[in-house]
Amino acid sequence: MSTTGATADPLAALGSLPGVAESVESVRKAVDRVYGHRVMRRRSNEITSEAALRGARGSAALSGADWALEEVRRRTDFSADAEARVMGAALRLSAEAGQLLSIWRQSPLRVLARLHLVAAASDDDRVGRPRHAGEPVDEPLIELPLPAAGEVSGRLEGLADLIIAGTSAPALVTAAVVHGELIALRPFVSHNGLIARTAERIVLIGSGLDPKAVCPAEVGYAELGRAAYLAALDGYVSGTPEGMAAWIKHCGRAVELGARESTAVCEALQRGAA
């Protein structure tokens, strides 16, 4: 996303794209339904924990580790193979997200570096910093053109400046742009998809749209499928109004599906079945 131009608040301008306002309103209604559920008044911590687990499972599925939820619950060793390491990274990121809210508002780049450290869990000197020129990126499921390291640095700074300055844009719009930009840039040598979806979650929590983190968009992305996810990302990368609107609406639908998932968990708890 270009962060230059005459518009003082480019994120807010995206809210006027066709269909985006309707998506924002639909997301708000879906979130309100979860927060209005009677179970949330008594057992919100349980819903938050379950949403974190399901969100991690959904994010990992988009990065090539499509495990059944019960398998995620059962496993204790997440180092055995590549898929297990992806799942372990997703679980660690899900646990870390809520700890970084105050830092995100002041220094988004610090948070992104921390997320890469958590995801990679490695002492490799490439971990925790944006990639340098010539360093390969391990993100095999994302086939978008890879920006050069110099472009990555400038666009990351621009994104951070927008977040620190604040915006009147709806939380959904800001979250979608953060997510889309990080996937487009793939600023780290690994785990960019997982990090992008975690950053989106941080925005949704910190904005007040989903303060208890009970509407995991990652669940929705997994349900909508990888093909739809990649097609929507193509729209974001195109930079056209139609493409940007399609991406934001895709993100909105994912949040709605995440909210629906947690509503179902509330219903199950109310029946005593979960």
PDB file of C-alpha atoms in Angstrom:
ATOM      1  CA  MET A   1       0.000   0.000   0.000  1.00  0.00           C
ATOM      2  CA  SER A   2       1.299   3.427  -0.873  1.00  0.00           C
ATOM      3  CA  THR A   3       1.495   5.692   2.164  1.00  0.00           C
ATOM      4  CA  THR A   4       2.085   8.852   0.211  1.00  0.00           C
ATOM      5  CA  GLY A   5      -0.281  11.276  -1.424  1.00  0.00           C
ATOM      6  CA  ALA A   6      -2.580  14.152  -0.636  1.00  0.00           C
ATOM      7  CA  THR A   7      -4.837  12.277   1.764  1.00  0.00           C
ATOM      8  CA  ALA A   8      -3.855  13.013   5.362  1.00  0.00           C
ATOM      9  CA  ASP A   9      -5.366   9.755   6.581  1.00  0.00           C
ATOM     10  CA  PRO A  10      -5.052   7.206   3.767  1.00  0.00           C
ATOM     11  CA  LEU A  11      -6.438   4.393   5.923  1.00  0.00           C
ATOM     12  CA  ALA A  12      -9.628   6.350   6.564  1.00  0.00           C
ATOM     13  CA  ALA A  13     -10.007   6.942   2.840  1.00  0.00           C
ATOM     14  CA  LEU A  14     -10.207   3.180   2.312  1.00  0.00           C
ATOM     15  CA  GLY A  15     -13.351   3.107   4.422  1.00  0.00           C
ATOM     16  CA  SER A  16     -15.243   4.792   1.607  1.00  0.00           C
ATOM     17  CA  LEU A  17     -14.457   2.091  -0.946  1.00  0.00           C
ATOM     18  CA  PRO A  18     -17.524   0.273  -2.336  1.00  0.00           C
ATOM     19  CA  GLY A  19     -18.918  -2.266   0.089  1.00  0.00           C
ATOM     20  CA  VAL A  20     -16.433  -1.563   2.871  1.00  0.00           C
ATOM     21  CA  ALA A  21     -18.836   0.371   5.115  1.00  0.00           C
ATOM     22  CA  GLU A  22     -21.346  -2.479   4.844  1.00  0.00           C
ATOM     23  CA  SER A  23     -18.632  -4.977   5.753  1.00  0.00           C
ATOM     24  CA  VAL A  24     -17.595  -2.893   8.757  1.00  0.00           C
ATOM     25  CA  GLU A  25     -21.197  -2.794   9.976  1.00  0.00           C
ATOM     26  CA  SER A  26     -21.666  -6.523   9.449  1.00  0.00           C
ATOM     27  CA  VAL A  27     -18.525  -7.251  11.450  1.00  0.00           C
ATOM     28  CA  ARG A  28     -19.684  -5.005  14.272  1.00  0.00           C
ATOM     29  CA  LYS A  29     -22.998  -6.850  14.495  1.00  0.00           C
ATOM     30  CA  ALA A  30     -21.266 -10.245  14.523  1.00  0.00           C
ATOM     31  CA  VAL A  31     -18.879  -9.128  17.280  1.00  0.00           C
ATOM     32  CA  ASP A  32     -21.731  -7.643  19.306  1.00  0.00           C
ATOM     33  CA  ARG A  33     -23.572 -10.977  19.162  1.00  0.00           C
ATOM     34  CA  VAL A  34     -20.645 -12.761  20.803  1.00  0.00           C
ATOM     35  CA  TYR A  35     -20.126 -10.123  23.465  1.00  0.00           C
ATOM     36  CA  GLY A  36     -23.825 -10.057  24.206  1.00  0.00           C
ATOM     37  CA  HIS A  37     -24.015 -13.798  24.852  1.00  0.00           C
ATOM     38  CA  ARG A  38     -24.824 -14.650  28.450  1.00  0.00           C
ATOM     39  CA  VAL A  39     -21.897 -17.091  28.683  1.00  0.00           C
ATOM     40  CA  MET A  40     -19.483 -14.239  27.995  1.00  0.00           C
ATOM     41  CA  ARG A  41     -20.554 -12.544  31.209  1.00  0.00           C
ATOM     42  CA  ARG A  42     -19.443 -15.509  33.312  1.00  0.00           C
ATOM     43  CA  ARG A  43     -16.856 -17.449  31.329  1.00  0.00           C
ATOM     44  CA  SER A  44     -15.174 -14.997  28.985  1.00  0.00           C
ATOM     45  CA  ASN A  45     -11.683 -16.268  29.917  1.00  0.00           C
ATOM     46  CA  GLU A  46     -12.624 -19.715  28.649  1.00  0.00           C
ATOM     47  CA  ILE A  47     -13.928 -18.280  25.392  1.00  0.00           C
ATOM     48  CA  THR A  48     -10.724 -16.265  24.963  1.00  0.00           C
ATOM     49  CA  SER A  49      -8.548 -19.336  25.539  1.00  0.00           C
ATOM     50  CA  GLU A  50     -10.561 -21.430  23.115  1.00  0.00           C
ATOM     51  CA  ALA A  51     -10.479 -18.655  20.503  1.00  0.00           C
ATOM     52  CA  ALA A  52      -6.685 -18.446  20.821  1.00  0.00           C
ATOM     53  CA  LEU A  53      -6.336 -22.176  20.242  1.00  0.00           C
ATOM     54  CA  ARG A  54      -8.711 -22.225  17.302  1.00  0.00           C
ATOM     55  CA  GLY A  55      -7.154 -19.102  15.826  1.00  0.00           C
ATOM     56  CA  ALA A  56      -3.675 -20.635  15.999  1.00  0.00           C
ATOM     57  CA  ARG A  57      -4.961 -23.784  14.314  1.00  0.00           C
ATOM     58  CA  GLY A  58      -6.543 -21.730  11.531  1.00  0.00           C
ATOM     59  CA  SER A  59      -3.442 -19.622  10.958  1.00  0.00           C
ATOM     60  CA  ALA A  60      -1.218 -22.692  10.838  1.00  0.00           C
ATOM     61  CA  ALA A  61      -3.566 -24.287   8.303  1.00  0.00           C
ATOM     62  CA  LEU A  62      -2.969 -21.351   5.957  1.00  0.00           C
ATOM     63  CA  SER A  63       0.780 -21.874   6.373  1.00  0.00           C
ATOM     64  CA  GLY A  64       0.658 -25.558   5.486  1.00  0.00           C
ATOM     65  CA  ALA A  65      -0.098 -27.307   8.798  1.00  0.00           C
ATOM     66  CA  ASP A  66      -3.781 -28.174   8.511  1.00  0.00           C
ATOM     67  CA  TRP A  67      -4.350 -30.225  11.654  1.00  0.00           C
ATOM     68  CA  ALA A  68      -7.576 -31.245  13.309  1.00  0.00           C
ATOM     69  CA  LEU A  69      -8.357 -29.225  16.415  1.00  0.00           C
ATOM     70  CA  GLU A  70      -8.196 -32.307  18.638  1.00  0.00           C
ATOM     71  CA  GLU A  71      -4.734 -33.105  17.315  1.00  0.00           C
ATOM     72  CA  VAL A  72      -3.591 -29.621  18.335  1.00  0.00           C
ATOM     73  CA  ARG A  73      -5.022 -30.179  21.811  1.00  0.00           C
ATOM     74  CA  ARG A  74      -3.399 -33.597  22.121  1.00  0.00           C
ATOM     75  CA  ARG A  75       0.115 -32.842  20.943  1.00  0.00           C
ATOM     76  CA  THR A  76       2.805 -31.645  23.313  1.00  0.00           C
ATOM     77  CA  ASP A  77       5.833 -31.873  21.009  1.00  0.00           C
ATOM     78  CA  PHE A  78       5.842 -29.272  18.255  1.00  0.00           C
ATOM     79  CA  SER A  79       9.399 -29.837  17.033  1.00  0.00           C
ATOM     80  CA  ALA A  80       9.163 -33.211  15.330  1.00  0.00           C
ATOM     81  CA  ASP A  81       8.771 -32.045  11.726  1.00  0.00           C
ATOM     82  CA  ALA A  82       8.085 -28.988   9.577  1.00  0.00           C
ATOM     83  CA  GLU A  83       4.303 -29.019  10.076  1.00  0.00           C
ATOM     84  CA  ALA A  84       4.693 -29.420  13.834  1.00  0.00           C
ATOM     85  CA  ARG A  85       7.068 -26.456  13.924  1.00  0.00           C
ATOM     86  CA  VAL A  86       4.557 -24.316  12.030  1.00  0.00           C
ATOM     87  CA  MET A  87       1.851 -25.272  14.519  1.00  0.00           C
ATOM     88  CA  GLY A  88       4.147 -24.571  17.446  1.00  0.00           C
ATOM     89  CA  ALA A  89       4.981 -21.149  16.030  1.00  0.00           C
ATOM     90  CA  ALA A  90       1.287 -20.344  15.565  1.00  0.00           C
ATOM     91  CA  LEU A  91       0.515 -21.337  19.152  1.00  0.00           C
ATOM     92  CA  ARG A  92       3.379 -19.256  20.540  1.00  0.00           C
ATOM     93  CA  LEU A  93       2.304 -16.225  18.526  1.00  0.00           C
ATOM     94  CA  SER A  94      -1.291 -16.576  19.679  1.00  0.00           C
ATOM     95  CA  ALA A  95      -0.120 -16.607  23.301  1.00  0.00           C
ATOM     96  CA  GLU A  96       2.173 -13.608  22.739  1.00  0.00           C
ATOM     97  CA  ALA A  97      -0.283 -11.285  20.962  1.00  0.00           C
ATOM     98  CA  GLY A  98      -2.043  -9.941  24.035  1.00  0.00           C
ATOM     99  CA  GLN A  99       1.250  -9.037  25.714  1.00  0.00           C
ATOM    100  CA  LEU A 100       2.269  -6.564  23.033  1.00  0.00           C
ATOM    101  CA  LEU A 101      -0.685  -4.183  22.787  1.00  0.00           C
ATOM    102  CA  SER A 102       0.863  -1.168  24.520  1.00  0.00           C
ATOM    103  CA  ILE A 103       4.149  -1.542  22.624  1.00  0.00           C
ATOM    104  CA  TRP A 104       2.310  -1.812  19.284  1.00  0.00           C
ATOM    105  CA  ARG A 105       0.849   1.680  19.605  1.00  0.00           C
ATOM    106  CA  GLN A 106       4.302   3.165  20.228  1.00  0.00           C
ATOM    107  CA  SER A 107       6.608   0.959  18.168  1.00  0.00           C
ATOM    108  CA  PRO A 108       4.993  -1.445  15.701  1.00  0.00           C
ATOM    109  CA  LEU A 109       8.385  -2.415  14.282  1.00  0.00           C
ATOM    110  CA  ARG A 110       9.559  -3.586  17.708  1.00  0.00           C
ATOM    111  CA  VAL A 111       6.464  -5.751  17.975  1.00  0.00           C
ATOM    112  CA  LEU A 112       7.001  -7.269  14.542  1.00  0.00           C
ATOM    113  CA  ALA A 113      10.600  -8.074  15.426  1.00  0.00           C
ATOM    114  CA  ARG A 114       9.433  -9.691  18.658  1.00  0.00           C
ATOM    115  CA  LEU A 115       6.834 -11.739  16.799  1.00  0.00           C
ATOM    116  CA  HIS A 116       9.498 -13.083  14.474  1.00  0.00           C
ATOM    117  CA  LEU A 117      11.687 -14.031  17.431  1.00  0.00           C
ATOM    118  CA  VAL A 118       8.769 -15.849  19.042  1.00  0.00           C
ATOM    119  CA  ALA A 119       7.751 -17.619  15.850  1.00  0.00           C
ATOM    120  CA  ALA A 120      11.225 -18.690  14.781  1.00  0.00           C
ATOM    121  CA  ALA A 121      12.434 -19.684  18.269  1.00  0.00           C
ATOM    122  CA  SER A 122      15.970 -19.721  16.893  1.00  0.00           C
ATOM    123  CA  ASP A 123      19.284 -17.989  17.510  1.00  0.00           C
ATOM    124  CA  ASP A 124      19.823 -17.534  13.772  1.00  0.00           C
ATOM    125  CA  ASP A 125      21.172 -14.003  13.275  1.00  0.00           C
ATOM    126  CA  ARG A 126      18.532 -13.359  10.604  1.00  0.00           C
ATOM    127  CA  VAL A 127      15.748 -13.705  13.193  1.00  0.00           C
ATOM    128  CA  GLY A 128      14.103 -10.621  14.657  1.00  0.00           C
ATOM    129  CA  ARG A 129      15.069  -8.165  11.932  1.00  0.00           C
ATOM    130  CA  PRO A 130      13.874  -7.354   8.402  1.00  0.00           C
ATOM    131  CA  ARG A 131      15.627  -9.377   5.723  1.00  0.00           C
ATOM    132  CA  HIS A 132      18.693  -8.015   3.956  1.00  0.00           C
ATOM    133  CA  ALA A 133      19.274  -7.905   0.210  1.00  0.00           C
ATOM    134  CA  GLY A 134      19.863 -11.380  -1.170  1.00  0.00           C
ATOM    135  CA  GLU A 135      18.428 -13.262   1.791  1.00  0.00           C
ATOM    136  CA  PRO A 136      15.837 -15.859   0.701  1.00  0.00           C
ATOM    137  CA  VAL A 137      12.342 -15.984   2.154  1.00  0.00           C
ATOM    138  CA  ASP A 138      10.818 -19.273   3.262  1.00  0.00           C
ATOM    139  CA  GLU A 139       7.112 -18.706   2.510  1.00  0.00           C
ATOM    140  CA  PRO A 140       6.352 -21.389  -0.102  1.00  0.00           C
ATOM    141  CA  LEU A 141       2.563 -21.007  -0.116  1.00  0.00           C
ATOM    142  CA  ILE A 142       2.690 -17.296  -1.000  1.00  0.00           C
ATOM    143  CA  GLU A 143       3.701 -16.803  -4.631  1.00  0.00           C
ATOM    144  CA  LEU A 144       3.317 -13.027  -4.886  1.00  0.00           C
ATOM    145  CA  PRO A 145       6.248 -11.050  -6.293  1.00  0.00           C
ATOM    146  CA  LEU A 146       8.807 -10.441  -3.542  1.00  0.00           C
ATOM    147  CA  PRO A 147       9.723  -6.780  -2.998  1.00  0.00           C
ATOM    148  CA  ALA A 148      13.399  -5.894  -2.688  1.00  0.00           C
ATOM    149  CA  ALA A 149      14.815  -5.367   0.796  1.00  0.00           C
ATOM    150  CA  GLY A 150      15.126  -1.619   0.244  1.00  0.00           C
ATOM    151  CA  GLU A 151      11.469  -1.297  -0.670  1.00  0.00           C
ATOM    152  CA  VAL A 152      10.520  -3.410   2.348  1.00  0.00           C
ATOM    153  CA  SER A 153      12.339  -1.048   4.700  1.00  0.00           C
ATOM    154  CA  GLY A 154      10.621   2.060   3.334  1.00  0.00           C
ATOM    155  CA  ARG A 155       7.157   0.545   3.321  1.00  0.00           C
ATOM    156  CA  LEU A 156       7.530  -0.859   6.832  1.00  0.00           C
ATOM    157  CA  GLU A 157       8.509   2.599   8.083  1.00  0.00           C
ATOM    158  CA  GLY A 158       5.514   4.081   6.304  1.00  0.00           C
ATOM    159  CA  LEU A 159       3.162   1.522   7.836  1.00  0.00           C
ATOM    160  CA  ALA A 160       4.606   2.134  11.295  1.00  0.00           C
ATOM    161  CA  ASP A 161       4.193   5.892  10.878  1.00  0.00           C
ATOM    162  CA  LEU A 162       0.514   5.447  10.012  1.00  0.00           C
ATOM    163  CA  ILE A 163      -0.099   3.296  13.086  1.00  0.00           C
ATOM    164  CA  ILE A 164       1.738   5.620  15.455  1.00  0.00           C
ATOM    165  CA  ALA A 165       0.011   8.712  14.049  1.00  0.00           C
ATOM    166  CA  GLY A 166      -3.398   7.108  14.531  1.00  0.00           C
ATOM    167  CA  THR A 167      -6.311   6.982  12.152  1.00  0.00           C
ATOM    168  CA  SER A 168     -10.040   7.496  12.076  1.00  0.00           C
ATOM    169  CA  ALA A 169     -10.401   4.381   9.910  1.00  0.00           C
ATOM    170  CA  PRO A 170     -12.534   1.530  11.242  1.00  0.00           C
ATOM    171  CA  ALA A 171     -10.547  -1.174  13.026  1.00  0.00           C
ATOM    172  CA  LEU A 172     -11.350  -3.669  10.285  1.00  0.00           C
ATOM    173  CA  VAL A 173      -9.745  -1.444   7.650  1.00  0.00           C
ATOM    174  CA  THR A 174      -6.582  -0.860   9.683  1.00  0.00           C
ATOM    175  CA  ALA A 175      -6.280  -4.555  10.538  1.00  0.00           C
ATOM    176  CA  ALA A 176      -6.767  -5.581   6.921  1.00  0.00           C
ATOM    177  CA  VAL A 177      -4.095  -3.164   5.694  1.00  0.00           C
ATOM    178  CA  VAL A 178      -1.578  -4.287   8.332  1.00  0.00           C
ATOM    179  CA  HIS A 179      -2.236  -7.914   7.428  1.00  0.00           C
ATOM    180  CA  GLY A 180      -2.119  -7.343   3.673  1.00  0.00           C
ATOM    181  CA  GLU A 181       0.989  -5.172   3.759  1.00  0.00           C
ATOM    182  CA  LEU A 182       2.977  -7.657   5.818  1.00  0.00           C
ATOM    183  CA  ILE A 183       2.067 -10.520   3.494  1.00  0.00           C
ATOM    184  CA  ALA A 184       2.884  -8.406   0.446  1.00  0.00           C
ATOM    185  CA  LEU A 185       6.276  -7.392   1.866  1.00  0.00           C
ATOM    186  CA  ARG A 186       7.254 -10.629   3.637  1.00  0.00           C
ATOM    187  CA  PRO A 187       9.788  -8.604   5.628  1.00  0.00           C
ATOM    188  CA  PHE A 188      11.318 -11.572   7.454  1.00  0.00           C
ATOM    189  CA  VAL A 189      13.093 -14.652   6.177  1.00  0.00           C
ATOM    190  CA  SER A 190      10.336 -16.900   7.554  1.00  0.00           C
ATOM    191  CA  HIS A 191       6.917 -17.050   9.256  1.00  0.00           C
ATOM    192  CA  ASN A 192       5.552 -13.935   7.555  1.00  0.00           C
ATOM    193  CA  GLY A 193       2.032 -15.286   7.122  1.00  0.00           C
ATOM    194  CA  LEU A 194       1.741 -16.261  10.776  1.00  0.00           C
ATOM    195  CA  ILE A 195       3.140 -12.879  11.830  1.00  0.00           C
ATOM    196  CA  ALA A 196       0.799 -10.941   9.535  1.00  0.00           C
ATOM    197  CA  ARG A 197      -2.267 -12.674  10.938  1.00  0.00           C
ATOM    198  CA  THR A 198      -1.046 -12.135  14.503  1.00  0.00           C
ATOM    199  CA  ALA A 199      -0.497  -8.440  13.809  1.00  0.00           C
ATOM    200  CA  GLU A 200      -4.050  -8.243  12.477  1.00  0.00           C
ATOM    201  CA  ARG A 201      -5.270  -9.784  15.725  1.00  0.00           C
ATOM    202  CA  ILE A 202      -3.299  -7.232  17.753  1.00  0.00           C
ATOM    203  CA  VAL A 203      -4.991  -4.406  15.833  1.00  0.00           C
ATOM    204  CA  LEU A 204      -8.461  -5.875  16.356  1.00  0.00           C
ATOM    205  CA  ILE A 205      -7.843  -6.301  20.093  1.00  0.00           C
ATOM    206  CA  GLY A 206      -6.129  -2.964  20.649  1.00  0.00           C
ATOM    207  CA  SER A 207      -8.725  -1.013  18.679  1.00  0.00           C
ATOM    208  CA  GLY A 208     -11.459  -2.093  21.060  1.00  0.00           C
ATOM    209  CA  LEU A 209     -13.374  -3.966  18.382  1.00  0.00           C
ATOM    210  CA  ASP A 210     -12.501  -7.308  19.983  1.00  0.00           C
ATOM    211  CA  PRO A 211     -10.864  -6.460  23.322  1.00  0.00           C
ATOM    212  CA  LYS A 212     -11.219  -9.974  24.757  1.00  0.00           C
ATOM    213  CA  ALA A 213      -9.850 -11.616  21.590  1.00  0.00           C
ATOM    214  CA  VAL A 214     -12.848 -13.869  21.046  1.00  0.00           C
ATOM    215  CA  CYS A 215     -13.346 -13.341  17.295  1.00  0.00           C
ATOM    216  CA  PRO A 216     -10.395 -15.138  15.674  1.00  0.00           C
ATOM    217  CA  ALA A 217     -10.248 -14.090  12.038  1.00  0.00           C
ATOM    218  CA  GLU A 218      -7.760 -16.908  11.430  1.00  0.00           C
ATOM    219  CA  VAL A 219     -10.612 -19.384  11.883  1.00  0.00           C
ATOM    220  CA  GLY A 220     -12.518 -17.571   9.160  1.00  0.00           C
ATOM    221  CA  TYR A 221      -9.595 -17.482   6.746  1.00  0.00           C
ATOM    222  CA  ALA A 222      -9.122 -21.215   7.133  1.00  0.00           C
ATOM    223  CA  GLU A 223     -12.830 -21.842   6.617  1.00  0.00           C
ATOM    224  CA  LEU A 224     -12.945 -19.664   3.508  1.00  0.00           C
ATOM    225  CA  GLY A 225      -9.962 -21.593   2.159  1.00  0.00           C
ATOM    226  CA  ARG A 226      -6.448 -20.897   0.962  1.00  0.00           C
ATOM    227  CA  ALA A 227      -7.505 -20.276  -2.639  1.00  0.00           C
ATOM    228  CA  ALA A 228      -9.898 -17.498  -1.619  1.00  0.00           C
ATOM    229  CA  TYR A 229      -7.253 -16.061   0.702  1.00  0.00           C
ATOM    230  CA  LEU A 230      -4.650 -15.916  -2.055  1.00  0.00           C
ATOM    231  CA  ALA A 231      -7.126 -14.455  -4.544  1.00  0.00           C
ATOM    232  CA  ALA A 232      -8.054 -11.700  -2.076  1.00  0.00           C
ATOM    233  CA  LEU A 233      -4.355 -11.005  -1.455  1.00  0.00           C
ATOM    234  CA  ASP A 234      -3.881 -10.550  -5.189  1.00  0.00           C
ATOM    235  CA  GLY A 235      -6.494  -7.806  -4.953  1.00  0.00           C
ATOM    236  CA  TYR A 236      -4.611  -6.084  -2.148  1.00  0.00           C
ATOM    237  CA  VAL A 237      -1.309  -6.234  -3.989  1.00  0.00           C
ATOM    238  CA  SER A 238      -2.929  -4.821  -7.144  1.00  0.00           C
ATOM    239  CA  GLY A 239      -3.560  -1.585  -5.246  1.00  0.00           C
ATOM    240  CA  THR A 240      -6.733  -0.908  -7.224  1.00  0.00           C
ATOM    241  CA  PRO A 241      -9.827   0.352  -5.386  1.00  0.00           C
ATOM    242  CA  GLU A 242     -11.679  -2.815  -6.365  1.00  0.00           C
ATOM    243  CA  GLY A 243      -8.837  -5.051  -5.209  1.00  0.00           C
ATOM    244  CA  MET A 244      -8.378  -3.233  -1.917  1.00  0.00           C
ATOM    245  CA  ALA A 245     -12.111  -3.341  -1.230  1.00  0.00           C
ATOM    246  CA  ALA A 246     -12.221  -7.069  -2.000  1.00  0.00           C
ATOM    247  CA  TRP A 247      -9.362  -7.717   0.440  1.00  0.00           C
ATOM    248  CA  ILE A 248     -10.937  -5.674   3.239  1.00  0.00           C
ATOM    249  CA  LYS A 249     -14.269  -7.427   2.722  1.00  0.00           C
ATOM    250  CA  HIS A 250     -12.533 -10.811   2.769  1.00  0.00           C
ATOM    251  CA  CYS A 251     -10.923  -9.883   6.089  1.00  0.00           C
ATOM    252  CA  GLY A 252     -14.312  -8.753   7.381  1.00  0.00           C
ATOM    253  CA  ARG A 253     -15.935 -12.037   6.428  1.00  0.00           C
ATOM    254  CA  ALA A 254     -13.141 -13.892   8.234  1.00  0.00           C
ATOM    255  CA  VAL A 255     -13.764 -11.910  11.429  1.00  0.00           C
ATOM    256  CA  GLU A 256     -17.492 -12.653  11.153  1.00  0.00           C
ATOM    257  CA  LEU A 257     -16.782 -16.371  10.837  1.00  0.00           C
ATOM    258  CA  GLY A 258     -14.436 -16.189  13.816  1.00  0.00           C
ATOM    259  CA  ALA A 259     -17.196 -14.511  15.800  1.00  0.00           C
ATOM    260  CA  ARG A 260     -19.628 -17.210  14.712  1.00  0.00           C
ATOM    261  CA  GLU A 261     -17.171 -19.875  15.894  1.00  0.00           C
ATOM    262  CA  SER A 262     -16.978 -18.340  19.358  1.00  0.00           C
ATOM    263  CA  THR A 263     -20.742 -17.931  19.480  1.00  0.00           C
ATOM    264  CA  ALA A 264     -20.985 -21.685  18.859  1.00  0.00           C
ATOM    265  CA  VAL A 265     -18.493 -22.282  21.685  1.00  0.00           C
ATOM    266  CA  CYS A 266     -20.671 -20.136  23.963  1.00  0.00           C
ATOM    267  CA  GLU A 267     -23.717 -22.172  23.000  1.00  0.00           C
ATOM    268  CA  ALA A 268     -21.879 -25.426  23.668  1.00  0.00           C
ATOM    269  CA  LEU A 269     -20.740 -24.224  27.086  1.00  0.00           C
ATOM    270  CA  GLN A 270     -24.270 -23.134  27.888  1.00  0.00           C
ATOM    271  CA  ARG A 271     -25.506 -26.641  27.072  1.00  0.00           C
ATOM    272  CA  GLY A 272     -22.694 -28.146  29.092  1.00  0.00           C
ATOM    273  CA  ALA A 273     -21.318 -29.862  26.019  1.00  0.00           C
ATOM    274  CA  ALA A 274     -17.872 -28.286  25.900  1.00  0.00           C
TER     275      ALA A 274
END
